Every structure is written in structure tokens, then in C-alpha cells.
Amino acid sequence: MTTATPTTIDHYIAGFPEDTQKVLEQIRARVKELVPEAEETISYAIPTFKLTNKPLVYFAAYKNHIGVYPAPVEDLGFKEAVAGYKTGKGTVQLPLNKPLPLDLITRIVEFRKNEIAEKKAGQQKSK
């Protein structure tokens, strides 16, 4: 990646080799397909999608993997789905040398979308 801090997702993606760019674009397209109302931005110098001004999902490229955040890796419903990937607290690493698991990305984005909606509904109830 280039050393300049990216100002757009396009700028961020352009700083990587072509193969990595394709993977980043696939993730971007999937998020846009699932949550077309999500806002594209850069936060913490990485691509970010926000929904109702809340972080929906972040993703970032590294030498050997793509990191997706926040990923509900501790959620029992995701334990099996992420079993074959390196995970950390709230993150899953998708190796660049393996096919992109679009089904897993879909599940993460839908989980986060529902989580944001539930929090918003809970806040409206307490008013």
C-alpha cells in the first residue's frame, strides 16, 4: 500500500496489487449489495461502511490476508463458520491465497446490520 493516508475506499484499494484489489472490490460489492444504504467512508485509515452513522463493517488488506471487523467470532452461531480462519477479538482473517468466503462475509454483514437495528430499536424504546 502507498504511504499516503487514503481519503476514499477507491484510494485505499488502488494502493494494493491487482489481485488484492480484486478481493477488496468483491468485499465492497457484497456489502453494497446487502446494505445499499450504508455509507462508504475511511475510518482508522481503512475502508469502512457505516449504517445510521454506526460502523457496520471495516475491512483491511495485509500482506497475506484481509481482515474483517467487527466479526462476531465469539457468537456461538459463528463458531463453526470461522473455525478454519485465524480470528482475534472481533476479527477474522481471510487468507489471500484461498477463495474469498462471500457466504461468511454475507453472514457477518447481516449480523452487524441486525445488531445495529436492534440497538437502535432498544434506544427508541427507552425514550
PDB file of C-alpha atoms in Angstrom:
ATOM      1  CA  MET A   1       0.000   0.000   0.000  1.00  0.00           C
ATOM      2  CA  THR A   2       1.110   3.557  -0.553  1.00  0.00           C
ATOM      3  CA  THR A   3       2.194   5.607   2.440  1.00  0.00           C
ATOM      4  CA  ALA A   4      -0.356   8.390   1.905  1.00  0.00           C
ATOM      5  CA  THR A   5      -3.383   8.078   4.169  1.00  0.00           C
ATOM      6  CA  PRO A   6      -6.318   7.167   1.946  1.00  0.00           C
ATOM      7  CA  THR A   7      -9.265   9.545   1.774  1.00  0.00           C
ATOM      8  CA  THR A   8     -11.667   7.225  -0.068  1.00  0.00           C
ATOM      9  CA  ILE A   9     -12.153   3.496  -0.457  1.00  0.00           C
ATOM     10  CA  ASP A  10     -11.100   3.828  -4.108  1.00  0.00           C
ATOM     11  CA  HIS A  11      -7.862   5.476  -2.978  1.00  0.00           C
ATOM     12  CA  TYR A  12      -7.272   2.733  -0.404  1.00  0.00           C
ATOM     13  CA  ILE A  13      -7.859  -0.101  -2.864  1.00  0.00           C
ATOM     14  CA  ALA A  14      -5.657   1.493  -5.533  1.00  0.00           C
ATOM     15  CA  GLY A  15      -2.662   1.176  -3.203  1.00  0.00           C
ATOM     16  CA  PHE A  16      -2.586  -2.634  -3.425  1.00  0.00           C
ATOM     17  CA  PRO A  17      -1.520  -5.192  -6.034  1.00  0.00           C
ATOM     18  CA  GLU A  18      -4.150  -6.069  -8.636  1.00  0.00           C
ATOM     19  CA  ASP A  19      -5.019  -9.462  -7.110  1.00  0.00           C
ATOM     20  CA  THR A  20      -5.632  -7.872  -3.714  1.00  0.00           C
ATOM     21  CA  GLN A  21      -7.626  -5.059  -5.324  1.00  0.00           C
ATOM     22  CA  LYS A  22      -9.986  -7.636  -6.822  1.00  0.00           C
ATOM     23  CA  VAL A  23     -10.612  -9.221  -3.428  1.00  0.00           C
ATOM     24  CA  LEU A  24     -11.193  -5.832  -1.784  1.00  0.00           C
ATOM     25  CA  GLU A  25     -13.630  -4.892  -4.553  1.00  0.00           C
ATOM     26  CA  GLN A  26     -15.506  -8.180  -4.059  1.00  0.00           C
ATOM     27  CA  ILE A  27     -15.958  -7.411  -0.369  1.00  0.00           C
ATOM     28  CA  ARG A  28     -17.016  -3.851  -1.138  1.00  0.00           C
ATOM     29  CA  ALA A  29     -19.539  -5.024  -3.743  1.00  0.00           C
ATOM     30  CA  ARG A  30     -21.016  -7.608  -1.375  1.00  0.00           C
ATOM     31  CA  VAL A  31     -21.505  -5.054   1.408  1.00  0.00           C
ATOM     32  CA  LYS A  32     -23.097  -2.582  -1.033  1.00  0.00           C
ATOM     33  CA  GLU A  33     -25.366  -5.340  -2.360  1.00  0.00           C
ATOM     34  CA  LEU A  34     -26.512  -6.345   1.121  1.00  0.00           C
ATOM     35  CA  VAL A  35     -26.823  -2.866   2.617  1.00  0.00           C
ATOM     36  CA  PRO A  36     -27.133  -0.351  -0.237  1.00  0.00           C
ATOM     37  CA  GLU A  37     -27.982   2.431   2.194  1.00  0.00           C
ATOM     38  CA  ALA A  38     -24.657   2.035   4.024  1.00  0.00           C
ATOM     39  CA  GLU A  39     -22.266   4.963   3.720  1.00  0.00           C
ATOM     40  CA  GLU A  40     -18.745   4.355   2.413  1.00  0.00           C
ATOM     41  CA  THR A  41     -16.010   6.093   4.329  1.00  0.00           C
ATOM     42  CA  ILE A  42     -12.487   5.704   5.658  1.00  0.00           C
ATOM     43  CA  SER A  43     -12.055   5.268   9.385  1.00  0.00           C
ATOM     44  CA  TYR A  44      -8.819   4.304  11.132  1.00  0.00           C
ATOM     45  CA  ALA A  45      -7.268   4.620   7.629  1.00  0.00           C
ATOM     46  CA  ILE A  46      -9.201   1.576   6.342  1.00  0.00           C
ATOM     47  CA  PRO A  47     -12.411   1.081   4.335  1.00  0.00           C
ATOM     48  CA  THR A  48     -15.489   1.388   6.482  1.00  0.00           C
ATOM     49  CA  PHE A  49     -19.199   1.104   5.885  1.00  0.00           C
ATOM     50  CA  LYS A  50     -21.498   2.934   8.286  1.00  0.00           C
ATOM     51  CA  LEU A  51     -25.194   2.393   8.819  1.00  0.00           C
ATOM     52  CA  THR A  52     -27.171   5.121  10.568  1.00  0.00           C
ATOM     53  CA  ASN A  53     -23.798   6.657  11.440  1.00  0.00           C
ATOM     54  CA  LYS A  54     -22.683   3.472  13.244  1.00  0.00           C
ATOM     55  CA  PRO A  55     -19.811   1.285  11.983  1.00  0.00           C
ATOM     56  CA  LEU A  56     -21.278  -1.629  10.062  1.00  0.00           C
ATOM     57  CA  VAL A  57     -18.068  -3.276   8.907  1.00  0.00           C
ATOM     58  CA  TYR A  58     -14.408  -2.434   8.378  1.00  0.00           C
ATOM     59  CA  PHE A  59     -12.039  -4.334   6.116  1.00  0.00           C
ATOM     60  CA  ALA A  60      -8.322  -4.040   5.517  1.00  0.00           C
ATOM     61  CA  ALA A  61      -5.697  -5.696   3.355  1.00  0.00           C
ATOM     62  CA  TYR A  62      -2.438  -7.058   4.675  1.00  0.00           C
ATOM     63  CA  LYS A  63       0.386  -8.983   3.050  1.00  0.00           C
ATOM     64  CA  ASN A  64      -1.281 -12.395   3.336  1.00  0.00           C
ATOM     65  CA  HIS A  65      -4.873 -11.757   4.384  1.00  0.00           C
ATOM     66  CA  ILE A  66      -7.873  -9.463   4.527  1.00  0.00           C
ATOM     67  CA  GLY A  67      -9.093  -8.528   7.982  1.00  0.00           C
ATOM     68  CA  VAL A  68     -12.830  -8.058   8.528  1.00  0.00           C
ATOM     69  CA  TYR A  69     -14.039  -6.243  11.654  1.00  0.00           C
ATOM     70  CA  PRO A  70     -16.086  -6.451  13.785  1.00  0.00           C
ATOM     71  CA  ALA A  71     -16.738 -10.115  13.235  1.00  0.00           C
ATOM     72  CA  PRO A  72     -18.907 -11.942  15.765  1.00  0.00           C
ATOM     73  CA  VAL A  73     -16.309 -14.684  16.224  1.00  0.00           C
ATOM     74  CA  GLU A  74     -17.377 -15.242  19.847  1.00  0.00           C
ATOM     75  CA  ASP A  75     -21.034 -15.721  18.886  1.00  0.00           C
ATOM     76  CA  LEU A  76     -21.985 -19.404  19.073  1.00  0.00           C
ATOM     77  CA  GLY A  77     -23.703 -19.170  15.687  1.00  0.00           C
ATOM     78  CA  PHE A  78     -20.377 -18.243  14.086  1.00  0.00           C
ATOM     79  CA  LYS A  79     -18.009 -20.655  15.836  1.00  0.00           C
ATOM     80  CA  GLU A  80     -18.236 -23.285  13.101  1.00  0.00           C
ATOM     81  CA  ALA A  81     -18.218 -20.753  10.242  1.00  0.00           C
ATOM     82  CA  VAL A  82     -14.931 -19.179  11.371  1.00  0.00           C
ATOM     83  CA  ALA A  83     -13.284 -22.406  12.551  1.00  0.00           C
ATOM     84  CA  GLY A  84     -10.985 -22.587   9.529  1.00  0.00           C
ATOM     85  CA  TYR A  85      -9.762 -18.993   9.837  1.00  0.00           C
ATOM     86  CA  LYS A  86      -7.430 -17.137  12.154  1.00  0.00           C
ATOM     87  CA  THR A  87      -9.517 -14.998  14.463  1.00  0.00           C
ATOM     88  CA  GLY A  88      -8.987 -12.492  17.214  1.00  0.00           C
ATOM     89  CA  LYS A  89     -11.306 -10.500  19.410  1.00  0.00           C
ATOM     90  CA  GLY A  90     -13.872  -9.242  16.932  1.00  0.00           C
ATOM     91  CA  THR A  91     -11.867 -10.030  13.808  1.00  0.00           C
ATOM     92  CA  VAL A  92     -11.497 -12.718  11.208  1.00  0.00           C
ATOM     93  CA  GLN A  93      -8.548 -13.030   8.825  1.00  0.00           C
ATOM     94  CA  LEU A  94      -9.343 -14.228   5.317  1.00  0.00           C
ATOM     95  CA  PRO A  95      -6.220 -15.614   3.607  1.00  0.00           C
ATOM     96  CA  LEU A  96      -5.456 -14.119   0.206  1.00  0.00           C
ATOM     97  CA  ASN A  97      -4.324 -17.499  -1.121  1.00  0.00           C
ATOM     98  CA  LYS A  98      -7.774 -19.080  -0.666  1.00  0.00           C
ATOM     99  CA  PRO A  99     -11.156 -18.352  -2.279  1.00  0.00           C
ATOM    100  CA  LEU A 100     -12.978 -15.434  -0.677  1.00  0.00           C
ATOM    101  CA  PRO A 101     -15.770 -16.794   1.580  1.00  0.00           C
ATOM    102  CA  LEU A 102     -18.546 -14.496   0.384  1.00  0.00           C
ATOM    103  CA  ASP A 103     -21.083 -16.526   2.364  1.00  0.00           C
ATOM    104  CA  LEU A 104     -19.204 -15.755   5.593  1.00  0.00           C
ATOM    105  CA  ILE A 105     -18.928 -12.072   4.682  1.00  0.00           C
ATOM    106  CA  THR A 106     -22.665 -12.065   3.981  1.00  0.00           C
ATOM    107  CA  ARG A 107     -23.386 -13.577   7.395  1.00  0.00           C
ATOM    108  CA  ILE A 108     -21.131 -11.054   9.157  1.00  0.00           C
ATOM    109  CA  VAL A 109     -22.688  -8.064   7.401  1.00  0.00           C
ATOM    110  CA  GLU A 110     -26.239  -9.290   8.029  1.00  0.00           C
ATOM    111  CA  PHE A 111     -25.400  -9.976  11.676  1.00  0.00           C
ATOM    112  CA  ARG A 112     -23.982  -6.470  12.084  1.00  0.00           C
ATOM    113  CA  LYS A 113     -26.955  -4.888  10.278  1.00  0.00           C
ATOM    114  CA  ASN A 114     -29.354  -6.671  12.637  1.00  0.00           C
ATOM    115  CA  GLU A 115     -27.226  -5.765  15.654  1.00  0.00           C
ATOM    116  CA  ILE A 116     -27.329  -2.070  14.723  1.00  0.00           C
ATOM    117  CA  ALA A 117     -31.098  -2.212  14.115  1.00  0.00           C
ATOM    118  CA  GLU A 118     -31.697  -3.927  17.470  1.00  0.00           C
ATOM    119  CA  LYS A 119     -29.611  -1.354  19.335  1.00  0.00           C
ATOM    120  CA  LYS A 120     -31.465   1.455  17.609  1.00  0.00           C
ATOM    121  CA  ALA A 121     -34.843  -0.126  18.444  1.00  0.00           C
ATOM    122  CA  GLY A 122     -33.766  -0.563  22.076  1.00  0.00           C
ATOM    123  CA  GLN A 123     -32.711   3.075  22.304  1.00  0.00           C
ATOM    124  CA  GLN A 124     -36.044   4.230  20.888  1.00  0.00           C
ATOM    125  CA  LYS A 125     -37.949   2.067  23.402  1.00  0.00           C
ATOM    126  CA  SER A 126     -36.081   3.589  26.336  1.00  0.00           C
ATOM    127  CA  LYS A 127     -37.008   7.137  25.306  1.00  0.00           C
TER     128      LYS A 127
END
